[in-house]
Amino acid sequence: MQFSHYLIFAFLTLFIPLAFGGSEPWGLFVFNLTCIAFSFSVLFRRKHFALTPLSKAVLSLLGFIILLACLQLLNRHNFLQKPAYLPFTLCHYYSFEGLSLLFSLSMLYLALTQIAQHGEEIKNLILILTVNAVIVTLISIGFRTEYIQHFSGITMHSAFGPFASRNHGAQFVMISFFLSLFLWLPHLILVKGKRLRGKYIYYLIFSIILFASVFATHSRGGVIALILGLFILGFLCLLHLTKKNYKKMFYLTVLTVVFMVLIHLIITYSTALGLRQFWTGSDNARLGLYAAAIDMLKDFPYTGVGFDAFSAAIDAYIPFA
């Protein structure tokens, strides 16, 4: 990859989470414009395309998004209604903002599959994502609720830096944490006799910062998802490193017990951890939303109701007393 490609990628991955705090319209416009311009500049200058499994998957997603856009144009003002000429239900509500975001991301990923075809290039992209995630996370901790208020004048008590919801912030930090493990964990596990030295120490510090920051978001779901992700990661490592079946069963049992204990401790001491208490009115409301979402899934099994359309559609599925 050229150095200019890394710079553009670094700008996008740092700009997106910072710009979407109380400023979505112009942030989305700049992001879409930059993504599409970068993608077209890469794709149209190439004489040969690398049709790797990853690029084929991204192309399929891109075609699917274009198909959804065409179907939406053919079914305007038919929200939550089954089309007469299709034998199955399909979403009818994909906002322009949602479709443009999915399209821009797909174009960006497709361009990256063409210019990042080596392991070292991919590792550099992950390093950029990790460093930017640490920067965004530290800013979010320092300006937890003041960030959005500074840009929009609106006070949001559940905000986490530029994220309007602490749950969204927790998702961003948690995903960034697991992504950062790619920088040092394979080196520690796969390379025998190797220790974490030099740059790998910095990679480990990045992971520690992101791990602790999930708790700083004060999101219950984010912390539970973090522990669940660690359980799945430990399970996959056991399958790879342990050869004998009886050892796999033993270690899996120990891992499961540790996981259940951690979940119990998080629920019991949620207030001490800075999290909201479990089994409150919010949890009961979520159970009702989950039940309604299952009914929604039965009606729209292929695509859901559309990107950003859940809030608009859920009222039709919640029974009112």
PDB file of C-alpha atoms in Angstrom:
ATOM      1  CA  MET A   1       0.000   0.000   0.000  1.00  0.00           C
ATOM      2  CA  GLN A   2       1.101   3.539  -0.676  1.00  0.00           C
ATOM      3  CA  PHE A   3       1.687   5.866   2.250  1.00  0.00           C
ATOM      4  CA  SER A   4      -1.127   8.140   1.029  1.00  0.00           C
ATOM      5  CA  HIS A   5      -3.551   5.208   1.325  1.00  0.00           C
ATOM      6  CA  TYR A   6      -2.602   4.734   4.958  1.00  0.00           C
ATOM      7  CA  LEU A   7      -3.123   8.448   5.605  1.00  0.00           C
ATOM      8  CA  ILE A   8      -6.613   8.433   4.094  1.00  0.00           C
ATOM      9  CA  PHE A   9      -7.551   5.290   6.011  1.00  0.00           C
ATOM     10  CA  ALA A  10      -6.222   6.818   9.229  1.00  0.00           C
ATOM     11  CA  PHE A  11      -8.260   9.984   8.621  1.00  0.00           C
ATOM     12  CA  LEU A  12     -11.462   8.041   8.036  1.00  0.00           C
ATOM     13  CA  THR A  13     -11.106   5.737  11.027  1.00  0.00           C
ATOM     14  CA  LEU A  14     -10.353   8.650  13.345  1.00  0.00           C
ATOM     15  CA  PHE A  15     -12.839  11.099  11.841  1.00  0.00           C
ATOM     16  CA  ILE A  16     -15.900   8.844  11.860  1.00  0.00           C
ATOM     17  CA  PRO A  17     -16.361   8.234  15.615  1.00  0.00           C
ATOM     18  CA  LEU A  18     -15.343  11.794  16.526  1.00  0.00           C
ATOM     19  CA  ALA A  19     -17.555  13.513  13.936  1.00  0.00           C
ATOM     20  CA  PHE A  20     -20.732  11.571  14.701  1.00  0.00           C
ATOM     21  CA  GLY A  21     -21.218  13.181  18.094  1.00  0.00           C
ATOM     22  CA  GLY A  22     -24.154  15.524  17.658  1.00  0.00           C
ATOM     23  CA  SER A  23     -23.119  16.277  14.071  1.00  0.00           C
ATOM     24  CA  GLU A  24     -24.270  13.294  12.022  1.00  0.00           C
ATOM     25  CA  PRO A  25     -25.418  15.091   8.817  1.00  0.00           C
ATOM     26  CA  TRP A  26     -22.154  16.796   7.919  1.00  0.00           C
ATOM     27  CA  GLY A  27     -20.087  13.960   9.386  1.00  0.00           C
ATOM     28  CA  LEU A  28     -21.918  11.434   7.229  1.00  0.00           C
ATOM     29  CA  PHE A  29     -21.537  13.633   4.154  1.00  0.00           C
ATOM     30  CA  VAL A  30     -17.770  14.026   4.591  1.00  0.00           C
ATOM     31  CA  PHE A  31     -17.385  10.319   5.305  1.00  0.00           C
ATOM     32  CA  ASN A  32     -19.386   9.209   2.258  1.00  0.00           C
ATOM     33  CA  LEU A  33     -17.633  11.674  -0.017  1.00  0.00           C
ATOM     34  CA  THR A  34     -14.155  10.661   1.165  1.00  0.00           C
ATOM     35  CA  CYS A  35     -14.892   6.926   1.049  1.00  0.00           C
ATOM     36  CA  ILE A  36     -16.333   6.980  -2.463  1.00  0.00           C
ATOM     37  CA  ALA A  37     -13.601   9.283  -3.817  1.00  0.00           C
ATOM     38  CA  PHE A  38     -10.875   7.110  -2.314  1.00  0.00           C
ATOM     39  CA  SER A  39     -12.505   3.876  -3.526  1.00  0.00           C
ATOM     40  CA  PHE A  40     -13.003   5.094  -7.090  1.00  0.00           C
ATOM     41  CA  SER A  41      -9.455   6.457  -7.267  1.00  0.00           C
ATOM     42  CA  VAL A  42      -8.159   3.009  -6.296  1.00  0.00           C
ATOM     43  CA  LEU A  43     -10.487   0.826  -8.345  1.00  0.00           C
ATOM     44  CA  PHE A  44     -10.458   2.784 -11.609  1.00  0.00           C
ATOM     45  CA  ARG A  45      -6.673   2.953 -11.752  1.00  0.00           C
ATOM     46  CA  ARG A  46      -6.210  -0.808 -11.448  1.00  0.00           C
ATOM     47  CA  LYS A  47      -5.722  -2.933 -14.537  1.00  0.00           C
ATOM     48  CA  HIS A  48      -6.238  -6.228 -12.740  1.00  0.00           C
ATOM     49  CA  PHE A  49      -8.482  -7.090  -9.821  1.00  0.00           C
ATOM     50  CA  ALA A  50      -7.723  -9.646  -7.132  1.00  0.00           C
ATOM     51  CA  LEU A  51     -10.883 -11.716  -6.709  1.00  0.00           C
ATOM     52  CA  THR A  52     -10.071 -13.106  -3.290  1.00  0.00           C
ATOM     53  CA  PRO A  53     -12.751 -14.716  -1.093  1.00  0.00           C
ATOM     54  CA  LEU A  54     -12.877 -11.505   0.929  1.00  0.00           C
ATOM     55  CA  SER A  55     -13.328  -9.292  -2.129  1.00  0.00           C
ATOM     56  CA  LYS A  56     -16.048 -11.631  -3.457  1.00  0.00           C
ATOM     57  CA  ALA A  57     -17.882 -11.367  -0.142  1.00  0.00           C
ATOM     58  CA  VAL A  58     -17.696  -7.566  -0.215  1.00  0.00           C
ATOM     59  CA  LEU A  59     -18.873  -7.513  -3.845  1.00  0.00           C
ATOM     60  CA  SER A  60     -21.832  -9.690  -2.898  1.00  0.00           C
ATOM     61  CA  LEU A  61     -22.705  -7.324  -0.058  1.00  0.00           C
ATOM     62  CA  LEU A  62     -22.409  -4.329  -2.370  1.00  0.00           C
ATOM     63  CA  GLY A  63     -24.723  -5.941  -4.929  1.00  0.00           C
ATOM     64  CA  PHE A  64     -27.184  -6.812  -2.166  1.00  0.00           C
ATOM     65  CA  ILE A  65     -27.274  -3.185  -0.992  1.00  0.00           C
ATOM     66  CA  ILE A  66     -27.896  -1.944  -4.537  1.00  0.00           C
ATOM     67  CA  LEU A  67     -30.706  -4.494  -4.907  1.00  0.00           C
ATOM     68  CA  LEU A  68     -32.289  -3.280  -1.664  1.00  0.00           C
ATOM     69  CA  ALA A  69     -32.106   0.314  -2.871  1.00  0.00           C
ATOM     70  CA  CYS A  70     -33.906  -0.622  -6.107  1.00  0.00           C
ATOM     71  CA  LEU A  71     -36.583  -2.552  -4.214  1.00  0.00           C
ATOM     72  CA  GLN A  72     -37.138   0.418  -1.918  1.00  0.00           C
ATOM     73  CA  LEU A  73     -37.655   2.719  -4.901  1.00  0.00           C
ATOM     74  CA  LEU A  74     -40.243   0.283  -6.277  1.00  0.00           C
ATOM     75  CA  ASN A  75     -42.068   0.039  -2.937  1.00  0.00           C
ATOM     76  CA  ARG A  76     -42.175   3.553  -1.587  1.00  0.00           C
ATOM     77  CA  HIS A  77     -44.757   4.321   1.117  1.00  0.00           C
ATOM     78  CA  ASN A  78     -45.375   0.597   1.725  1.00  0.00           C
ATOM     79  CA  PHE A  79     -43.705   0.450   5.091  1.00  0.00           C
ATOM     80  CA  LEU A  80     -44.155  -2.954   6.794  1.00  0.00           C
ATOM     81  CA  GLN A  81     -46.346  -4.259   3.950  1.00  0.00           C
ATOM     82  CA  LYS A  82     -45.687  -7.367   1.909  1.00  0.00           C
ATOM     83  CA  PRO A  83     -45.124  -6.678  -1.814  1.00  0.00           C
ATOM     84  CA  ALA A  84     -47.713  -8.238  -4.081  1.00  0.00           C
ATOM     85  CA  TYR A  85     -45.194  -9.582  -6.617  1.00  0.00           C
ATOM     86  CA  LEU A  86     -42.788 -11.286  -4.148  1.00  0.00           C
ATOM     87  CA  PRO A  87     -43.555 -14.552  -2.310  1.00  0.00           C
ATOM     88  CA  PHE A  88     -41.834 -13.381   0.873  1.00  0.00           C
ATOM     89  CA  THR A  89     -41.650 -10.304   3.044  1.00  0.00           C
ATOM     90  CA  LEU A  90     -38.815  -7.887   2.460  1.00  0.00           C
ATOM     91  CA  CYS A  91     -37.799  -4.649   4.108  1.00  0.00           C
ATOM     92  CA  HIS A  92     -39.312  -1.486   2.680  1.00  0.00           C
ATOM     93  CA  TYR A  93     -37.656   1.082   4.869  1.00  0.00           C
ATOM     94  CA  TYR A  94     -33.997   1.742   4.287  1.00  0.00           C
ATOM     95  CA  SER A  95     -33.249   5.392   4.904  1.00  0.00           C
ATOM     96  CA  PHE A  96     -31.076   7.239   2.437  1.00  0.00           C
ATOM     97  CA  GLU A  97     -28.565   7.844   5.218  1.00  0.00           C
ATOM     98  CA  GLY A  98     -28.442   4.153   6.065  1.00  0.00           C
ATOM     99  CA  LEU A  99     -28.075   2.980   2.486  1.00  0.00           C
ATOM    100  CA  SER A 100     -25.427   5.576   1.686  1.00  0.00           C
ATOM    101  CA  LEU A 101     -23.441   4.555   4.747  1.00  0.00           C
ATOM    102  CA  LEU A 102     -23.578   0.859   3.849  1.00  0.00           C
ATOM    103  CA  PHE A 103     -22.677   1.620   0.240  1.00  0.00           C
ATOM    104  CA  SER A 104     -19.706   3.809   1.202  1.00  0.00           C
ATOM    105  CA  LEU A 105     -18.382   1.239   3.668  1.00  0.00           C
ATOM    106  CA  SER A 106     -18.679  -1.528   1.087  1.00  0.00           C
ATOM    107  CA  MET A 107     -16.822   0.540  -1.491  1.00  0.00           C
ATOM    108  CA  LEU A 108     -14.077   1.292   1.022  1.00  0.00           C
ATOM    109  CA  TYR A 109     -13.702  -2.371   2.007  1.00  0.00           C
ATOM    110  CA  LEU A 110     -13.654  -3.422  -1.640  1.00  0.00           C
ATOM    111  CA  ALA A 111     -10.847  -0.946  -2.349  1.00  0.00           C
ATOM    112  CA  LEU A 112      -8.918  -2.202   0.678  1.00  0.00           C
ATOM    113  CA  THR A 113      -9.139  -5.806  -0.553  1.00  0.00           C
ATOM    114  CA  GLN A 114      -7.379  -4.690  -3.737  1.00  0.00           C
ATOM    115  CA  ILE A 115      -4.532  -2.714  -2.178  1.00  0.00           C
ATOM    116  CA  ALA A 116      -3.974  -4.694   1.048  1.00  0.00           C
ATOM    117  CA  GLN A 117      -3.209  -8.231  -0.070  1.00  0.00           C
ATOM    118  CA  HIS A 118      -0.332  -9.068   2.264  1.00  0.00           C
ATOM    119  CA  GLY A 119      -0.334  -9.913   5.942  1.00  0.00           C
ATOM    120  CA  GLU A 120       1.906  -6.995   6.889  1.00  0.00           C
ATOM    121  CA  GLU A 121      -0.352  -4.494   5.116  1.00  0.00           C
ATOM    122  CA  ILE A 122      -3.426  -5.845   6.875  1.00  0.00           C
ATOM    123  CA  LYS A 123      -1.575  -5.704  10.190  1.00  0.00           C
ATOM    124  CA  ASN A 124      -0.722  -2.045   9.538  1.00  0.00           C
ATOM    125  CA  LEU A 125      -4.410  -1.282   8.913  1.00  0.00           C
ATOM    126  CA  ILE A 126      -5.348  -2.999  12.164  1.00  0.00           C
ATOM    127  CA  LEU A 127      -2.663  -1.003  13.968  1.00  0.00           C
ATOM    128  CA  ILE A 128      -4.160   2.237  12.592  1.00  0.00           C
ATOM    129  CA  LEU A 129      -7.623   1.166  13.749  1.00  0.00           C
ATOM    130  CA  THR A 130      -6.307   0.275  17.206  1.00  0.00           C
ATOM    131  CA  VAL A 131      -4.355   3.498  17.734  1.00  0.00           C
ATOM    132  CA  ASN A 132      -7.309   5.606  16.595  1.00  0.00           C
ATOM    133  CA  ALA A 133      -9.648   3.620  18.838  1.00  0.00           C
ATOM    134  CA  VAL A 134      -7.397   4.350  21.829  1.00  0.00           C
ATOM    135  CA  ILE A 135      -7.386   8.076  20.952  1.00  0.00           C
ATOM    136  CA  VAL A 136     -11.181   8.181  20.601  1.00  0.00           C
ATOM    137  CA  THR A 137     -11.612   6.216  23.830  1.00  0.00           C
ATOM    138  CA  LEU A 138      -9.374   8.534  25.863  1.00  0.00           C
ATOM    139  CA  ILE A 139     -11.217  11.568  24.467  1.00  0.00           C
ATOM    140  CA  SER A 140     -14.525   9.912  25.336  1.00  0.00           C
ATOM    141  CA  ILE A 141     -13.442   9.329  28.928  1.00  0.00           C
ATOM    142  CA  GLY A 142     -12.219  12.911  29.275  1.00  0.00           C
ATOM    143  CA  PHE A 143     -15.331  14.475  27.698  1.00  0.00           C
ATOM    144  CA  ARG A 144     -17.952  11.895  28.651  1.00  0.00           C
ATOM    145  CA  THR A 145     -21.084  14.025  28.319  1.00  0.00           C
ATOM    146  CA  GLU A 146     -19.621  17.420  27.396  1.00  0.00           C
ATOM    147  CA  TYR A 147     -18.544  16.339  23.905  1.00  0.00           C
ATOM    148  CA  ILE A 148     -21.997  16.269  22.307  1.00  0.00           C
ATOM    149  CA  GLN A 149     -23.113  19.264  24.336  1.00  0.00           C
ATOM    150  CA  HIS A 150     -20.190  21.260  22.920  1.00  0.00           C
ATOM    151  CA  PHE A 151     -21.184  20.506  19.308  1.00  0.00           C
ATOM    152  CA  SER A 152     -24.981  20.480  19.546  1.00  0.00           C
ATOM    153  CA  GLY A 153     -25.878  22.278  22.772  1.00  0.00           C
ATOM    154  CA  ILE A 154     -27.860  19.203  23.865  1.00  0.00           C
ATOM    155  CA  THR A 155     -27.094  17.504  27.173  1.00  0.00           C
ATOM    156  CA  MET A 156     -27.288  13.703  26.955  1.00  0.00           C
ATOM    157  CA  HIS A 157     -26.671  11.960  30.271  1.00  0.00           C
ATOM    158  CA  SER A 158     -26.186   8.561  28.626  1.00  0.00           C
ATOM    159  CA  ALA A 159     -23.526   9.838  26.212  1.00  0.00           C
ATOM    160  CA  PHE A 160     -19.972   8.533  26.124  1.00  0.00           C
ATOM    161  CA  GLY A 161     -17.831  11.149  24.437  1.00  0.00           C
ATOM    162  CA  PRO A 162     -18.962  11.450  20.797  1.00  0.00           C
ATOM    163  CA  PHE A 163     -21.352   8.492  21.173  1.00  0.00           C
ATOM    164  CA  ALA A 164     -24.927   9.483  21.923  1.00  0.00           C
ATOM    165  CA  SER A 165     -25.426   6.192  23.777  1.00  0.00           C
ATOM    166  CA  ARG A 166     -23.029   4.581  26.225  1.00  0.00           C
ATOM    167  CA  ASN A 167     -23.988   1.241  24.691  1.00  0.00           C
ATOM    168  CA  HIS A 168     -22.780   2.372  21.261  1.00  0.00           C
ATOM    169  CA  GLY A 169     -19.559   3.583  22.817  1.00  0.00           C
ATOM    170  CA  ALA A 170     -19.096   0.244  24.568  1.00  0.00           C
ATOM    171  CA  GLN A 171     -19.598  -1.627  21.293  1.00  0.00           C
ATOM    172  CA  PHE A 172     -16.958   0.508  19.588  1.00  0.00           C
ATOM    173  CA  VAL A 173     -14.424   0.032  22.400  1.00  0.00           C
ATOM    174  CA  MET A 174     -15.129  -3.694  22.779  1.00  0.00           C
ATOM    175  CA  ILE A 175     -14.724  -4.439  19.064  1.00  0.00           C
ATOM    176  CA  SER A 176     -11.543  -2.358  19.016  1.00  0.00           C
ATOM    177  CA  PHE A 177     -10.205  -4.367  21.973  1.00  0.00           C
ATOM    178  CA  PHE A 178     -10.649  -7.712  20.242  1.00  0.00           C
ATOM    179  CA  LEU A 179      -9.201  -6.265  17.055  1.00  0.00           C
ATOM    180  CA  SER A 180      -6.120  -5.114  18.968  1.00  0.00           C
ATOM    181  CA  LEU A 181      -5.466  -8.686  20.139  1.00  0.00           C
ATOM    182  CA  PHE A 182      -4.529  -9.552  16.566  1.00  0.00           C
ATOM    183  CA  LEU A 183      -1.404  -7.392  16.944  1.00  0.00           C
ATOM    184  CA  TRP A 184       0.236  -9.388  19.737  1.00  0.00           C
ATOM    185  CA  LEU A 185      -1.737 -12.503  20.710  1.00  0.00           C
ATOM    186  CA  PRO A 186      -0.798 -14.668  17.674  1.00  0.00           C
ATOM    187  CA  HIS A 187       2.859 -13.764  18.252  1.00  0.00           C
ATOM    188  CA  LEU A 188       2.601 -14.898  21.871  1.00  0.00           C
ATOM    189  CA  ILE A 189       0.724 -18.127  21.150  1.00  0.00           C
ATOM    190  CA  LEU A 190       2.059 -19.328  17.806  1.00  0.00           C
ATOM    191  CA  VAL A 191       5.733 -18.341  18.019  1.00  0.00           C
ATOM    192  CA  LYS A 192       7.317 -20.697  20.541  1.00  0.00           C
ATOM    193  CA  GLY A 193       9.842 -19.257  22.958  1.00  0.00           C
ATOM    194  CA  LYS A 194       8.965 -15.691  22.035  1.00  0.00           C
ATOM    195  CA  ARG A 195       8.214 -13.027  24.593  1.00  0.00           C
ATOM    196  CA  LEU A 196       6.454  -9.720  24.209  1.00  0.00           C
ATOM    197  CA  ARG A 197       9.187  -7.186  23.663  1.00  0.00           C
ATOM    198  CA  GLY A 198       9.598  -3.894  21.857  1.00  0.00           C
ATOM    199  CA  LYS A 199       6.552  -2.882  19.853  1.00  0.00           C
ATOM    200  CA  TYR A 200       4.517  -5.802  21.195  1.00  0.00           C
ATOM    201  CA  ILE A 201       4.583  -4.195  24.649  1.00  0.00           C
ATOM    202  CA  TYR A 202       2.885  -1.127  23.189  1.00  0.00           C
ATOM    203  CA  TYR A 203       0.313  -3.331  21.472  1.00  0.00           C
ATOM    204  CA  LEU A 204      -0.407  -5.001  24.818  1.00  0.00           C
ATOM    205  CA  ILE A 205      -0.824  -1.590  26.479  1.00  0.00           C
ATOM    206  CA  PHE A 206      -3.336  -0.588  23.775  1.00  0.00           C
ATOM    207  CA  SER A 207      -5.366  -3.721  24.534  1.00  0.00           C
ATOM    208  CA  ILE A 208      -5.272  -3.077  28.281  1.00  0.00           C
ATOM    209  CA  ILE A 209      -6.495   0.512  27.798  1.00  0.00           C
ATOM    210  CA  LEU A 210      -9.373  -0.630  25.580  1.00  0.00           C
ATOM    211  CA  PHE A 211     -10.290  -3.474  27.939  1.00  0.00           C
ATOM    212  CA  ALA A 212     -10.503  -1.156  30.957  1.00  0.00           C
ATOM    213  CA  SER A 213     -12.368   1.459  28.926  1.00  0.00           C
ATOM    214  CA  VAL A 214     -15.267  -0.922  28.287  1.00  0.00           C
ATOM    215  CA  PHE A 215     -16.005  -0.658  32.017  1.00  0.00           C
ATOM    216  CA  ALA A 216     -15.555   3.130  31.827  1.00  0.00           C
ATOM    217  CA  THR A 217     -18.490   3.332  29.412  1.00  0.00           C
ATOM    218  CA  HIS A 218     -20.782   2.175  32.278  1.00  0.00           C
ATOM    219  CA  SER A 219     -22.621  -0.061  29.819  1.00  0.00           C
ATOM    220  CA  ARG A 220     -23.948  -3.313  31.239  1.00  0.00           C
ATOM    221  CA  GLY A 221     -24.395  -4.876  27.816  1.00  0.00           C
ATOM    222  CA  GLY A 222     -20.893  -3.869  26.763  1.00  0.00           C
ATOM    223  CA  VAL A 223     -19.293  -5.496  29.814  1.00  0.00           C
ATOM    224  CA  ILE A 224     -21.345  -8.697  29.447  1.00  0.00           C
ATOM    225  CA  ALA A 225     -20.465  -8.862  25.738  1.00  0.00           C
ATOM    226  CA  LEU A 226     -16.783  -8.330  26.586  1.00  0.00           C
ATOM    227  CA  ILE A 227     -16.762 -11.290  28.991  1.00  0.00           C
ATOM    228  CA  LEU A 228     -18.705 -13.418  26.504  1.00  0.00           C
ATOM    229  CA  GLY A 229     -16.210 -12.548  23.764  1.00  0.00           C
ATOM    230  CA  LEU A 230     -13.318 -13.566  26.021  1.00  0.00           C
ATOM    231  CA  PHE A 231     -15.085 -16.875  26.691  1.00  0.00           C
ATOM    232  CA  ILE A 232     -15.442 -17.564  22.953  1.00  0.00           C
ATOM    233  CA  LEU A 233     -11.816 -16.543  22.350  1.00  0.00           C
ATOM    234  CA  GLY A 234     -10.625 -18.856  25.124  1.00  0.00           C
ATOM    235  CA  PHE A 235     -12.729 -21.680  23.699  1.00  0.00           C
ATOM    236  CA  LEU A 236     -11.189 -21.243  20.233  1.00  0.00           C
ATOM    237  CA  CYS A 237      -7.677 -21.145  21.711  1.00  0.00           C
ATOM    238  CA  LEU A 238      -8.369 -24.372  23.591  1.00  0.00           C
ATOM    239  CA  LEU A 239      -9.486 -26.111  20.412  1.00  0.00           C
ATOM    240  CA  HIS A 240      -6.337 -24.982  18.623  1.00  0.00           C
ATOM    241  CA  LEU A 241      -3.747 -25.613  21.347  1.00  0.00           C
ATOM    242  CA  THR A 242      -5.109 -28.727  23.059  1.00  0.00           C
ATOM    243  CA  LYS A 243      -4.859 -31.994  21.171  1.00  0.00           C
ATOM    244  CA  LYS A 244      -6.375 -34.539  23.538  1.00  0.00           C
ATOM    245  CA  ASN A 245     -10.156 -34.634  23.925  1.00  0.00           C
ATOM    246  CA  TYR A 246     -10.211 -35.230  27.669  1.00  0.00           C
ATOM    247  CA  LYS A 247      -8.030 -32.162  28.203  1.00  0.00           C
ATOM    248  CA  LYS A 248     -10.340 -30.133  25.985  1.00  0.00           C
ATOM    249  CA  MET A 249     -13.342 -31.160  28.068  1.00  0.00           C
ATOM    250  CA  PHE A 250     -11.543 -30.405  31.333  1.00  0.00           C
ATOM    251  CA  TYR A 251     -10.326 -26.974  30.260  1.00  0.00           C
ATOM    252  CA  LEU A 252     -13.711 -26.138  28.717  1.00  0.00           C
ATOM    253  CA  THR A 253     -15.430 -27.015  32.002  1.00  0.00           C
ATOM    254  CA  VAL A 254     -13.022 -24.780  33.937  1.00  0.00           C
ATOM    255  CA  LEU A 255     -13.520 -21.981  31.403  1.00  0.00           C
ATOM    256  CA  THR A 256     -17.300 -22.265  31.666  1.00  0.00           C
ATOM    257  CA  VAL A 257     -17.195 -22.113  35.473  1.00  0.00           C
ATOM    258  CA  VAL A 258     -14.950 -19.040  35.375  1.00  0.00           C
ATOM    259  CA  PHE A 259     -17.278 -17.402  32.851  1.00  0.00           C
ATOM    260  CA  MET A 260     -20.376 -18.042  34.994  1.00  0.00           C
ATOM    261  CA  VAL A 261     -18.616 -16.719  38.114  1.00  0.00           C
ATOM    262  CA  LEU A 262     -17.593 -13.539  36.298  1.00  0.00           C
ATOM    263  CA  ILE A 263     -21.147 -12.966  35.049  1.00  0.00           C
ATOM    264  CA  HIS A 264     -22.481 -13.509  38.585  1.00  0.00           C
ATOM    265  CA  LEU A 265     -19.970 -11.038  40.039  1.00  0.00           C
ATOM    266  CA  ILE A 266     -20.778  -8.418  37.405  1.00  0.00           C
ATOM    267  CA  ILE A 267     -24.516  -8.706  38.088  1.00  0.00           C
ATOM    268  CA  THR A 268     -24.041  -8.701  41.862  1.00  0.00           C
ATOM    269  CA  TYR A 269     -21.585  -5.813  42.017  1.00  0.00           C
ATOM    270  CA  SER A 270     -22.859  -3.827  39.037  1.00  0.00           C
ATOM    271  CA  THR A 271     -23.237  -0.647  41.111  1.00  0.00           C
ATOM    272  CA  ALA A 272     -19.684  -0.896  42.483  1.00  0.00           C
ATOM    273  CA  LEU A 273     -18.400  -1.259  38.915  1.00  0.00           C
ATOM    274  CA  GLY A 274     -20.160   1.942  37.898  1.00  0.00           C
ATOM    275  CA  LEU A 275     -22.858   0.055  35.970  1.00  0.00           C
ATOM    276  CA  ARG A 276     -26.586   0.425  36.288  1.00  0.00           C
ATOM    277  CA  GLN A 277     -28.262  -2.217  38.423  1.00  0.00           C
ATOM    278  CA  PHE A 278     -29.659  -5.321  36.783  1.00  0.00           C
ATOM    279  CA  TRP A 279     -33.294  -6.482  36.937  1.00  0.00           C
ATOM    280  CA  THR A 280     -34.737  -2.974  36.941  1.00  0.00           C
ATOM    281  CA  GLY A 281     -37.592  -1.501  34.915  1.00  0.00           C
ATOM    282  CA  SER A 282     -35.221  -1.078  32.005  1.00  0.00           C
ATOM    283  CA  ASP A 283     -34.595  -4.830  31.898  1.00  0.00           C
ATOM    284  CA  ASN A 284     -38.306  -5.625  31.931  1.00  0.00           C
ATOM    285  CA  ALA A 285     -38.857  -3.196  29.054  1.00  0.00           C
ATOM    286  CA  ARG A 286     -36.040  -4.864  27.110  1.00  0.00           C
ATOM    287  CA  LEU A 287     -37.668  -8.259  27.520  1.00  0.00           C
ATOM    288  CA  GLY A 288     -40.781  -6.833  25.880  1.00  0.00           C
ATOM    289  CA  LEU A 289     -38.666  -5.409  23.063  1.00  0.00           C
ATOM    290  CA  TYR A 290     -36.965  -8.773  22.527  1.00  0.00           C
ATOM    291  CA  ALA A 291     -40.331 -10.519  22.257  1.00  0.00           C
ATOM    292  CA  ALA A 292     -41.535  -7.910  19.777  1.00  0.00           C
ATOM    293  CA  ALA A 293     -38.302  -8.241  17.804  1.00  0.00           C
ATOM    294  CA  ILE A 294     -38.904 -11.990  17.445  1.00  0.00           C
ATOM    295  CA  ASP A 295     -42.330 -11.287  15.945  1.00  0.00           C
ATOM    296  CA  MET A 296     -40.709  -8.724  13.632  1.00  0.00           C
ATOM    297  CA  LEU A 297     -38.122 -11.310  12.569  1.00  0.00           C
ATOM    298  CA  LYS A 298     -40.891 -13.746  11.631  1.00  0.00           C
ATOM    299  CA  ASP A 299     -42.376 -11.150   9.271  1.00  0.00           C
ATOM    300  CA  PHE A 300     -39.027  -9.993   7.846  1.00  0.00           C
ATOM    301  CA  PRO A 301     -36.733 -13.043   8.024  1.00  0.00           C
ATOM    302  CA  TYR A 302     -34.374 -12.104   5.183  1.00  0.00           C
ATOM    303  CA  THR A 303     -33.330  -8.506   5.716  1.00  0.00           C
ATOM    304  CA  GLY A 304     -35.100  -7.226   8.797  1.00  0.00           C
ATOM    305  CA  VAL A 305     -37.093  -4.013   8.537  1.00  0.00           C
ATOM    306  CA  GLY A 306     -34.147  -1.978   7.327  1.00  0.00           C
ATOM    307  CA  PHE A 307     -31.122  -0.055   8.496  1.00  0.00           C
ATOM    308  CA  ASP A 308     -32.118   2.469  11.201  1.00  0.00           C
ATOM    309  CA  ALA A 309     -35.760   1.351  10.910  1.00  0.00           C
ATOM    310  CA  PHE A 310     -36.146  -0.693  14.109  1.00  0.00           C
ATOM    311  CA  SER A 311     -37.266   2.270  16.232  1.00  0.00           C
ATOM    312  CA  ALA A 312     -39.808   3.305  13.610  1.00  0.00           C
ATOM    313  CA  ALA A 313     -41.230  -0.205  13.236  1.00  0.00           C
ATOM    314  CA  ILE A 314     -41.243  -1.518  16.798  1.00  0.00           C
ATOM    315  CA  ASP A 315     -44.435   0.332  17.808  1.00  0.00           C
ATOM    316  CA  ALA A 316     -46.418  -1.843  15.408  1.00  0.00           C
ATOM    317  CA  TYR A 317     -45.311  -4.963  17.319  1.00  0.00           C
ATOM    318  CA  ILE A 318     -45.629  -3.830  20.942  1.00  0.00           C
ATOM    319  CA  PRO A 319     -49.076  -4.540  22.432  1.00  0.00           C
ATOM    320  CA  PHE A 320     -50.512  -1.566  24.253  1.00  0.00           C
ATOM    321  CA  ALA A 321     -52.689  -2.047  27.288  1.00  0.00           C
TER     322      ALA A 321
END
